[in-house]
Amino acid sequence: MSRPEHLAPPEIFYNDDEARKYTQNSRMINIQLEMAERCMELLMLPEDEPCLLLDLGCGSGLSGSVAEDSGHIWFGMDISDSMLKVAKEREVEGDLLLGDIGDGVPFQPGTFDGAYSVSTLQWLCNADKSSHKPAKRLYTLFSTLLACLGRNARAVFQFYPENVHQTDLVVSQARKAGFFGGLLVDFPDSTKAKKYFLVLMTGGAMPMPPALGTENTQINYTSKREKMTKGRATKLVKKSREWILEKKERRRRQGRTTREDTKYTGRSRSGRF
Amino acid sequence: MKLLTHNLLSSKCLKGVKVGYPLRIVAKDVKISESEFNKEFVKKIIPKLDWKVFVNAAVQVRSTYDCTNVVTQEFNLYQSTTILTGFTKCLFFLFQIGHGNDLSDELIDDYEDDEEYLKKVHHLLMEVEIINGELICPETERVFPISSGIPNLLLNENEVS
């Protein structure tokens, strides 16, 4: 499958035709909404409290409507004029800005309670102009984002990395900028449902939220040795009754003639013999 | 663009700009769009605002707003219907405070319990929208045009820091 970021830079790729798809194509809309909902979940915002969120690469504001539904106020940033026009037509609640997130996020310190982004980050991994350096642009994004996030706020990016180098690049730049957290892969065993989320945290390393679709994928592996000793904890004491009984049992299994077990088996002789 | 956004936005992405705040507003068209009053949010956002910048912006925008036709139309509507919906009430209110003597330069202390005050702040923050105009960086005088309500913050290659 061809990747849109190989075809043209985002401000050109998302033209009026492409933007219209995001209001008409129900499949695309559903995918976007689903991923935005998962992002919201991963943001772990305080319940019953309206928050101010930043939508990076908001496009036509589909992901913003998910934020609206949960009662949050959002700002959206996007590089495509056409997409923002569609968002305006849809009369989204959030305020929209035309800007390149690779040049940084120009907000006052501590503004947002969270930031999220749906299918945007992979665009930054490409150099569309001679002046573009992906690593530098990612670092600028992450460092300015960190500055405008409030305390204990999170940032969640859903993105489509092309290869392992891109995930490495993105994660390393986020860490360099001072974020904690890392990559979360939902449904790692499915080619279709597999989704990458970069979950970034401020103010201390917290445990990563669990990924979806990973419950039953671990193989129950027990080494041979573990399996052997599972029945009994320790080796039997030599010359004890149990040891003798087991030895006789083994001989019987091997088909060798063995005296039957009686109450005298394994009993030591009295001194009178 | 809402005044809330203006209050939180800076131009520090420009090369050589240290603070880039507050951006100067040149408003050409201003529109009032209704938005649901969210008391909790207004309460939460007030401490984050730069109050002086907010009041200045409100005064600046109001002067443009008074001249636009939209207002007179709405006002006529208000007069003809005489039903005080929340929206027209708000508009009328804006008219009354039109010359900046109601929203003081200093934030009042007990704003959390004063619902009327919160509603007023909400109206100015969330409902007043600049449709056409300009934002100007205070340090470099770089102009960011606002068209159809969307400020254009795209930078040229030589402006990226």
Short mmCIF file of C-alpha atoms in Angstrom, two decimals:
data_model
loop_
_atom_site.label_atom_id
_atom_site.label_comp_id
_atom_site.label_asym_id
_atom_site.label_seq_id
_atom_site.Cartn_x
_atom_site.Cartn_y
_atom_site.Cartn_z
CA MET A 1 0.00 0.00 0.00
CA SER A 2 1.33 3.40 -0.88
CA ARG A 3 1.82 5.74 1.99
CA PRO A 4 0.30 9.23 1.58
CA GLU A 5 3.37 10.88 3.07
CA HIS A 6 5.40 9.57 0.12
CA LEU A 7 3.09 11.21 -2.38
CA ALA A 8 3.16 14.85 -1.36
CA PRO A 9 3.66 17.08 1.67
CA PRO A 10 0.59 17.23 3.95
CA GLU A 11 -0.48 20.76 2.99
CA ILE A 12 -0.68 19.62 -0.64
CA PHE A 13 -1.89 16.05 -0.13
CA TYR A 14 -4.87 17.13 1.95
CA ASN A 15 -6.48 19.25 -0.74
CA ASP A 16 -10.18 19.95 -1.12
CA ASP A 17 -10.88 16.51 -2.62
CA GLU A 18 -9.04 14.62 0.06
CA ALA A 19 -10.58 16.80 2.78
CA ARG A 20 -14.07 16.05 1.53
CA LYS A 21 -13.47 12.34 2.13
CA TYR A 22 -13.31 13.07 5.82
CA THR A 23 -16.92 14.22 5.83
CA GLN A 24 -18.33 11.69 3.38
CA ASN A 25 -16.47 8.44 3.71
CA SER A 26 -18.03 6.68 6.69
CA ARG A 27 -15.24 4.10 6.88
CA MET A 28 -12.57 6.79 7.25
CA ILE A 29 -14.72 8.67 9.73
CA ASN A 30 -15.26 5.58 11.86
CA ILE A 31 -11.57 4.71 11.95
CA GLN A 32 -10.69 8.26 12.97
CA LEU A 33 -13.33 8.33 15.68
CA GLU A 34 -12.29 4.97 17.07
CA MET A 35 -8.68 6.03 17.33
CA ALA A 36 -9.60 9.38 18.85
CA GLU A 37 -11.64 7.59 21.49
CA ARG A 38 -8.71 5.35 22.33
CA CYS A 39 -6.49 8.45 22.58
CA MET A 40 -8.95 10.02 25.01
CA GLU A 41 -8.89 6.86 27.08
CA LEU A 42 -5.10 6.84 27.16
CA LEU A 43 -4.96 10.50 28.18
CA MET A 44 -6.53 9.48 31.50
CA LEU A 45 -8.05 12.88 32.14
CA PRO A 46 -9.69 13.58 35.49
CA GLU A 47 -13.34 12.59 35.39
CA ASP A 48 -16.19 15.10 35.43
CA GLU A 49 -13.85 18.00 34.90
CA PRO A 50 -13.72 20.00 31.69
CA CYS A 51 -10.15 20.13 30.39
CA LEU A 52 -8.40 22.20 27.77
CA LEU A 53 -6.88 19.91 25.15
CA LEU A 54 -4.69 20.40 22.12
CA ASP A 55 -5.39 18.45 18.94
CA LEU A 56 -2.25 18.23 16.83
CA GLY A 57 -3.14 17.70 13.21
CA CYS A 58 -6.83 18.12 13.90
CA GLY A 59 -7.82 18.00 10.25
CA SER A 60 -11.55 18.27 9.84
CA GLY A 61 -12.05 18.16 13.58
CA LEU A 62 -13.35 14.61 13.81
CA SER A 63 -11.15 13.80 16.77
CA GLY A 64 -12.15 17.10 18.31
CA SER A 65 -15.79 16.07 18.34
CA VAL A 66 -14.81 13.10 20.50
CA ALA A 67 -13.30 15.57 22.96
CA GLU A 68 -16.44 17.68 22.82
CA ASP A 69 -18.56 14.65 23.62
CA SER A 70 -16.58 14.10 26.79
CA GLY A 71 -17.17 17.74 27.72
CA HIS A 72 -13.70 19.09 27.01
CA ILE A 73 -12.64 22.27 25.26
CA TRP A 74 -10.04 21.87 22.53
CA PHE A 75 -7.82 23.81 20.18
CA GLY A 76 -6.82 22.30 16.88
CA MET A 77 -3.70 22.84 14.81
CA ASP A 78 -3.26 21.65 11.26
CA ILE A 79 -1.12 22.45 8.27
CA SER A 80 -3.84 21.90 5.67
CA ASP A 81 -6.03 24.85 4.86
CA SER A 82 -8.60 22.66 3.08
CA MET A 83 -9.03 20.38 6.08
CA LEU A 84 -9.53 23.34 8.39
CA LYS A 85 -12.13 24.77 6.03
CA VAL A 86 -14.04 21.50 6.28
CA ALA A 87 -13.77 21.73 10.05
CA LYS A 88 -15.22 25.25 9.93
CA GLU A 89 -18.08 24.04 7.74
CA ARG A 90 -18.82 21.32 10.26
CA GLU A 91 -19.05 24.07 12.90
CA VAL A 92 -16.80 22.36 15.41
CA GLU A 93 -16.59 23.91 18.87
CA GLY A 94 -12.83 24.03 19.02
CA ASP A 95 -10.74 26.95 17.86
CA LEU A 96 -8.58 26.24 14.83
CA LEU A 97 -5.07 27.35 13.94
CA LEU A 98 -3.24 26.96 10.66
CA GLY A 99 0.31 26.01 11.48
CA ASP A 100 3.09 23.48 11.11
CA ILE A 101 3.55 21.47 14.30
CA GLY A 102 7.08 20.69 13.20
CA ASP A 103 7.90 24.36 13.77
CA GLY A 104 6.70 24.11 17.34
CA VAL A 105 3.54 24.65 19.32
CA PRO A 106 3.26 28.38 20.13
CA PHE A 107 1.35 28.42 23.40
CA GLN A 108 1.96 29.89 26.82
CA PRO A 109 3.51 27.59 29.45
CA GLY A 110 1.16 25.26 31.30
CA THR A 111 -1.81 25.92 29.03
CA PHE A 112 -3.12 22.44 28.30
CA ASP A 113 -4.37 19.55 30.40
CA GLY A 114 -3.53 17.13 27.63
CA ALA A 115 -2.63 16.81 23.97
CA TYR A 116 -3.51 14.20 21.42
CA SER A 117 -2.97 13.55 17.77
CA VAL A 118 -4.50 11.06 15.37
CA SER A 119 -2.51 9.86 12.32
CA THR A 120 -0.24 12.86 12.13
CA LEU A 121 3.17 12.10 13.53
CA GLN A 122 4.31 9.98 10.57
CA TRP A 123 4.19 13.09 8.39
CA LEU A 124 6.94 14.61 10.50
CA CYS A 125 9.24 11.68 9.84
CA ASN A 126 9.61 12.80 6.24
CA ALA A 127 11.62 15.69 4.91
CA ASP A 128 9.40 17.53 2.45
CA LYS A 129 11.64 20.54 2.03
CA SER A 130 15.40 20.79 1.84
CA SER A 131 15.32 22.68 5.12
CA HIS A 132 13.44 19.90 6.90
CA LYS A 133 15.33 17.70 9.32
CA PRO A 134 12.92 15.14 10.77
CA ALA A 135 14.80 14.62 14.02
CA LYS A 136 15.04 18.36 14.64
CA ARG A 137 11.40 18.98 13.78
CA LEU A 138 10.25 16.19 16.07
CA TYR A 139 12.42 17.56 18.85
CA THR A 140 11.01 21.07 18.35
CA LEU A 141 7.48 19.69 18.49
CA PHE A 142 8.09 17.66 21.64
CA SER A 143 10.02 20.31 23.50
CA THR A 144 7.52 23.10 22.80
CA LEU A 145 4.67 20.72 23.59
CA LEU A 146 6.22 19.80 26.91
CA ALA A 147 6.45 23.50 27.74
CA CYS A 148 2.78 24.19 27.10
CA LEU A 149 1.45 21.16 28.95
CA GLY A 150 0.36 21.44 32.56
CA ARG A 151 1.62 19.33 35.43
CA ASN A 152 1.00 15.59 35.12
CA ALA A 153 -0.56 16.13 31.71
CA ARG A 154 -0.18 13.49 29.04
CA ALA A 155 0.20 13.55 25.31
CA VAL A 156 -0.99 10.65 23.18
CA PHE A 157 -0.06 10.31 19.52
CA GLN A 158 -1.60 7.65 17.33
CA PHE A 159 0.58 7.23 14.26
CA TYR A 160 1.57 4.87 11.48
CA PRO A 161 5.30 4.31 11.63
CA GLU A 162 6.72 3.06 8.37
CA ASN A 163 9.49 1.01 9.94
CA VAL A 164 11.31 0.45 13.18
CA HIS A 165 13.69 3.35 12.50
CA GLN A 166 10.78 5.77 12.58
CA THR A 167 9.49 4.49 15.91
CA ASP A 168 13.00 4.67 17.32
CA LEU A 169 13.42 8.21 16.02
CA VAL A 170 10.12 9.39 17.45
CA VAL A 171 10.59 7.77 20.85
CA SER A 172 14.17 8.93 21.21
CA GLN A 173 13.29 12.54 20.31
CA ALA A 174 10.41 12.54 22.79
CA ARG A 175 12.70 11.26 25.54
CA LYS A 176 15.34 13.79 24.60
CA ALA A 177 12.79 16.57 24.94
CA GLY A 178 12.10 15.42 28.50
CA PHE A 179 9.00 13.27 28.23
CA PHE A 180 8.52 9.97 30.02
CA GLY A 181 6.58 7.09 28.58
CA GLY A 182 6.91 5.20 25.35
CA LEU A 183 5.26 3.19 22.66
CA LEU A 184 2.07 1.21 23.14
CA VAL A 185 0.95 -1.27 20.50
CA ASP A 186 -2.69 -2.33 20.44
CA PHE A 187 -3.46 -5.71 18.86
CA PRO A 188 0.18 -6.47 18.06
CA ASP A 189 -0.66 -9.81 16.41
CA SER A 190 -3.11 -8.42 13.90
CA THR A 191 -1.92 -6.73 10.75
CA LYS A 192 -5.14 -4.81 10.31
CA ALA A 193 -6.11 -3.82 13.83
CA LYS A 194 -2.55 -3.12 14.95
CA LYS A 195 -2.26 0.47 16.16
CA TYR A 196 0.71 2.37 17.47
CA PHE A 197 0.28 4.91 20.24
CA LEU A 198 3.02 7.05 21.62
CA VAL A 199 2.03 7.73 25.21
CA LEU A 200 4.03 10.58 26.68
CA MET A 201 3.92 11.66 30.29
CA THR A 202 5.19 14.67 32.13
CA GLY A 203 6.27 14.79 35.74
CA GLY A 204 7.64 11.35 36.48
CA ALA A 205 7.58 7.90 34.99
CA MET A 206 4.24 6.21 35.49
CA PRO A 207 3.37 2.66 34.52
CA MET A 208 2.27 2.40 30.91
CA PRO A 209 -1.39 1.61 30.36
CA PRO A 210 -2.03 -1.93 29.11
CA ALA A 211 -2.34 -2.47 25.37
CA LEU A 212 -5.47 -3.94 23.87
CA GLY A 213 -5.53 -7.42 22.41
CA THR A 214 -2.57 -8.74 24.36
CA GLU A 215 -4.44 -10.75 27.01
CA ASN A 216 -4.13 -14.29 25.60
CA THR A 217 -1.20 -13.97 23.33
CA GLN A 218 1.47 -15.22 25.71
CA ILE A 219 2.44 -18.86 25.11
CA ASN A 220 2.31 -20.92 28.24
CA TYR A 221 5.88 -22.09 28.23
CA THR A 222 7.34 -24.29 30.94
CA SER A 223 10.77 -25.70 30.60
CA LYS A 224 11.21 -29.50 30.67
CA ARG A 225 12.97 -29.42 33.96
CA GLU A 226 10.17 -27.36 35.54
CA LYS A 227 7.60 -29.82 34.25
CA MET A 228 9.51 -32.79 35.76
CA THR A 229 9.82 -31.36 39.22
CA LYS A 230 6.35 -29.88 39.24
CA GLY A 231 4.77 -32.95 40.95
CA ARG A 232 7.11 -33.08 43.90
CA ALA A 233 9.00 -30.27 45.45
CA THR A 234 12.24 -32.02 46.40
CA LYS A 235 14.07 -35.25 45.68
CA LEU A 236 13.05 -38.19 47.82
CA VAL A 237 15.35 -39.27 50.57
CA LYS A 238 17.36 -42.31 49.50
CA LYS A 239 16.41 -45.66 51.12
CA SER A 240 13.19 -44.21 52.46
CA ARG A 241 9.91 -46.14 51.93
CA GLU A 242 8.70 -43.64 49.30
CA TRP A 243 11.98 -43.90 47.44
CA ILE A 244 11.77 -47.71 47.41
CA LEU A 245 8.14 -47.68 46.32
CA GLU A 246 8.94 -45.38 43.43
CA LYS A 247 11.91 -47.48 42.41
CA LYS A 248 9.79 -50.64 42.41
CA GLU A 249 7.09 -48.86 40.43
CA ARG A 250 9.66 -47.85 37.84
CA ARG A 251 10.90 -51.45 37.55
CA ARG A 252 7.34 -52.65 37.07
CA ARG A 253 6.85 -50.08 34.29
CA GLN A 254 10.01 -51.41 32.69
CA GLY A 255 8.50 -54.91 32.80
CA ARG A 256 11.01 -56.38 35.23
CA THR A 257 10.02 -58.87 37.92
CA THR A 258 9.39 -57.05 41.16
CA ARG A 259 8.10 -58.24 44.55
CA GLU A 260 4.71 -56.82 45.41
CA ASP A 261 4.38 -53.96 47.91
CA THR A 262 3.49 -55.03 51.45
CA LYS A 263 3.42 -53.43 54.86
CA TYR A 264 6.99 -54.67 55.29
CA THR A 265 8.33 -52.88 52.25
CA GLY A 266 11.07 -50.49 53.20
CA ARG A 267 10.91 -51.38 56.86
CA SER A 268 14.25 -51.77 58.59
CA ARG A 269 14.97 -55.14 60.28
CA SER A 270 14.62 -55.53 63.99
CA GLY A 271 17.88 -56.34 65.73
CA ARG A 272 16.83 -59.99 66.45
CA PHE A 273 17.56 -61.35 63.01
CA MET B 1 -10.40 32.94 16.61
CA LYS B 2 -11.67 33.24 20.14
CA LEU B 3 -10.19 35.54 22.73
CA LEU B 4 -9.31 32.49 24.82
CA THR B 5 -6.95 31.36 22.08
CA HIS B 6 -5.47 34.82 21.76
CA ASN B 7 -4.81 34.85 25.49
CA LEU B 8 -2.81 31.63 25.35
CA LEU B 9 -1.07 32.13 22.03
CA SER B 10 2.41 33.53 21.50
CA SER B 11 4.79 33.93 18.61
CA LYS B 12 7.82 32.31 20.20
CA CYS B 13 8.15 29.86 17.33
CA LEU B 14 9.63 32.68 15.29
CA LYS B 15 13.38 32.80 15.10
CA GLY B 16 14.87 35.17 17.64
CA VAL B 17 11.65 35.80 19.54
CA LYS B 18 12.00 35.29 23.28
CA VAL B 19 8.54 35.93 24.72
CA GLY B 20 6.33 36.87 21.79
CA TYR B 21 3.42 37.66 24.06
CA PRO B 22 0.87 39.22 23.93
CA LEU B 23 0.15 39.31 20.23
CA ARG B 24 -1.45 42.54 19.11
CA ILE B 25 -4.89 42.21 17.58
CA VAL B 26 -6.15 44.01 14.53
CA ALA B 27 -9.78 42.96 14.20
CA LYS B 28 -11.63 43.66 10.98
CA ASP B 29 -14.66 41.39 11.33
CA VAL B 30 -16.00 40.15 14.60
CA LYS B 31 -18.78 37.65 15.05
CA ILE B 32 -20.67 36.43 18.08
CA SER B 33 -21.31 32.72 18.03
CA GLU B 34 -23.32 31.11 20.73
CA SER B 35 -21.61 28.54 22.87
CA GLU B 36 -22.80 26.62 25.88
CA PHE B 37 -21.90 28.16 29.22
CA ASN B 38 -19.61 25.80 31.07
CA LYS B 39 -19.22 27.18 34.56
CA GLU B 40 -16.61 24.69 35.72
CA PHE B 41 -14.43 25.35 32.72
CA VAL B 42 -14.56 29.13 33.09
CA LYS B 43 -13.67 28.81 36.76
CA LYS B 44 -10.79 26.56 35.90
CA ILE B 45 -9.44 28.66 33.06
CA ILE B 46 -9.52 32.08 34.78
CA PRO B 47 -6.35 31.49 36.83
CA LYS B 48 -4.53 30.48 33.65
CA LEU B 49 -5.39 33.70 31.84
CA ASP B 50 -3.33 36.81 31.70
CA TRP B 51 -6.09 39.08 32.92
CA LYS B 52 -4.66 42.39 31.69
CA VAL B 53 -4.12 40.97 28.22
CA PHE B 54 -7.64 39.61 28.24
CA VAL B 55 -9.24 42.93 29.20
CA ASN B 56 -7.17 44.81 26.63
CA ALA B 57 -8.11 42.36 23.92
CA ALA B 58 -11.77 42.60 24.87
CA VAL B 59 -11.70 46.39 24.68
CA GLN B 60 -9.87 46.31 21.36
CA VAL B 61 -12.28 43.84 19.82
CA ARG B 62 -15.31 45.63 21.20
CA SER B 63 -14.45 48.82 19.38
CA THR B 64 -14.46 46.92 16.09
CA TYR B 65 -17.52 45.04 17.08
CA ASP B 66 -19.59 48.16 17.67
CA CYS B 67 -19.14 49.20 14.08
CA THR B 68 -20.16 45.98 12.39
CA ASN B 69 -23.51 45.53 10.80
CA VAL B 70 -24.11 42.22 12.48
CA VAL B 71 -24.60 43.98 15.74
CA THR B 72 -27.19 46.39 14.49
CA GLN B 73 -29.07 43.56 12.88
CA GLU B 74 -29.07 41.56 16.06
CA PHE B 75 -30.01 44.62 17.99
CA ASN B 76 -32.98 45.28 15.74
CA LEU B 77 -33.99 41.71 16.21
CA TYR B 78 -33.79 42.22 19.90
CA GLN B 79 -35.96 45.29 19.76
CA SER B 80 -38.56 43.68 17.54
CA THR B 81 -38.97 40.50 19.45
CA THR B 82 -38.56 41.86 22.96
CA ILE B 83 -38.11 38.30 24.12
CA LEU B 84 -34.96 38.20 26.11
CA THR B 85 -33.24 35.04 25.06
CA GLY B 86 -29.92 34.37 26.69
CA PHE B 87 -28.16 35.26 23.50
CA THR B 88 -29.68 38.65 22.92
CA LYS B 89 -29.40 39.38 26.59
CA CYS B 90 -25.72 38.76 26.28
CA LEU B 91 -25.51 41.02 23.27
CA PHE B 92 -27.38 43.76 24.98
CA PHE B 93 -25.15 43.34 27.92
CA LEU B 94 -22.18 43.75 25.67
CA PHE B 95 -23.69 46.97 24.44
CA GLN B 96 -24.07 48.23 27.93
CA ILE B 97 -20.53 47.39 28.86
CA GLY B 98 -19.47 48.46 25.39
CA HIS B 99 -17.11 51.10 26.61
CA GLY B 100 -15.10 49.05 28.99
CA ASN B 101 -16.31 50.23 32.36
CA ASP B 102 -17.77 46.97 33.56
CA LEU B 103 -14.94 44.47 33.29
CA SER B 104 -12.34 46.00 35.56
CA ASP B 105 -8.63 45.86 34.93
CA GLU B 106 -8.20 43.72 38.01
CA LEU B 107 -9.83 40.34 38.42
CA ILE B 108 -12.33 40.38 41.25
CA ASP B 109 -11.52 38.13 44.20
CA ASP B 110 -14.73 36.18 44.63
CA TYR B 111 -15.32 35.40 40.97
CA GLU B 112 -15.98 31.73 41.71
CA ASP B 113 -19.36 32.43 43.27
CA ASP B 114 -20.40 35.28 41.02
CA GLU B 115 -22.30 33.57 38.24
CA GLU B 116 -23.09 36.76 36.35
CA TYR B 117 -19.43 37.64 36.28
CA LEU B 118 -18.48 34.17 35.08
CA LYS B 119 -21.08 34.39 32.33
CA LYS B 120 -19.65 37.69 31.23
CA VAL B 121 -16.14 36.22 31.12
CA HIS B 122 -17.45 33.19 29.25
CA HIS B 123 -19.12 35.39 26.69
CA LEU B 124 -15.96 37.35 25.98
CA LEU B 125 -13.70 34.32 26.05
CA MET B 126 -15.72 31.81 24.07
CA GLU B 127 -18.37 33.61 22.08
CA VAL B 128 -16.62 36.64 20.64
CA GLU B 129 -14.81 35.46 17.54
CA ILE B 130 -12.46 37.35 15.28
CA ILE B 131 -13.27 36.34 11.71
CA ASN B 132 -10.92 38.56 9.75
CA GLY B 133 -7.99 40.50 10.99
CA GLU B 134 -4.38 40.22 11.97
CA LEU B 135 -2.20 39.13 14.84
CA ILE B 136 1.06 41.01 15.18
CA CYS B 137 4.14 39.74 16.94
CA PRO B 138 5.18 42.34 19.55
CA GLU B 139 8.89 41.77 18.98
CA THR B 140 9.36 41.36 15.25
CA GLU B 141 6.17 43.02 13.95
CA ARG B 142 5.56 39.90 11.86
CA VAL B 143 1.90 39.83 10.79
CA PHE B 144 -0.15 36.63 11.07
CA PRO B 145 -3.33 37.07 9.03
CA ILE B 146 -6.63 35.74 10.33
CA SER B 147 -9.02 34.71 7.58
CA SER B 148 -12.42 33.08 8.02
CA GLY B 149 -11.70 32.71 11.71
CA ILE B 150 -8.45 30.77 11.32
CA PRO B 151 -5.16 32.49 12.17
CA ASN B 152 -2.37 31.56 9.80
CA LEU B 153 0.72 30.74 11.83
CA LEU B 154 2.67 29.12 9.01
CA LEU B 155 6.28 30.24 9.00
CA ASN B 156 8.65 30.74 6.11
CA GLU B 157 11.78 28.65 6.01
CA ASN B 158 13.99 31.51 7.16
CA GLU B 159 11.77 32.25 10.16
CA VAL B 160 11.99 28.82 11.77
CA SER B 161 14.12 28.85 14.89
#
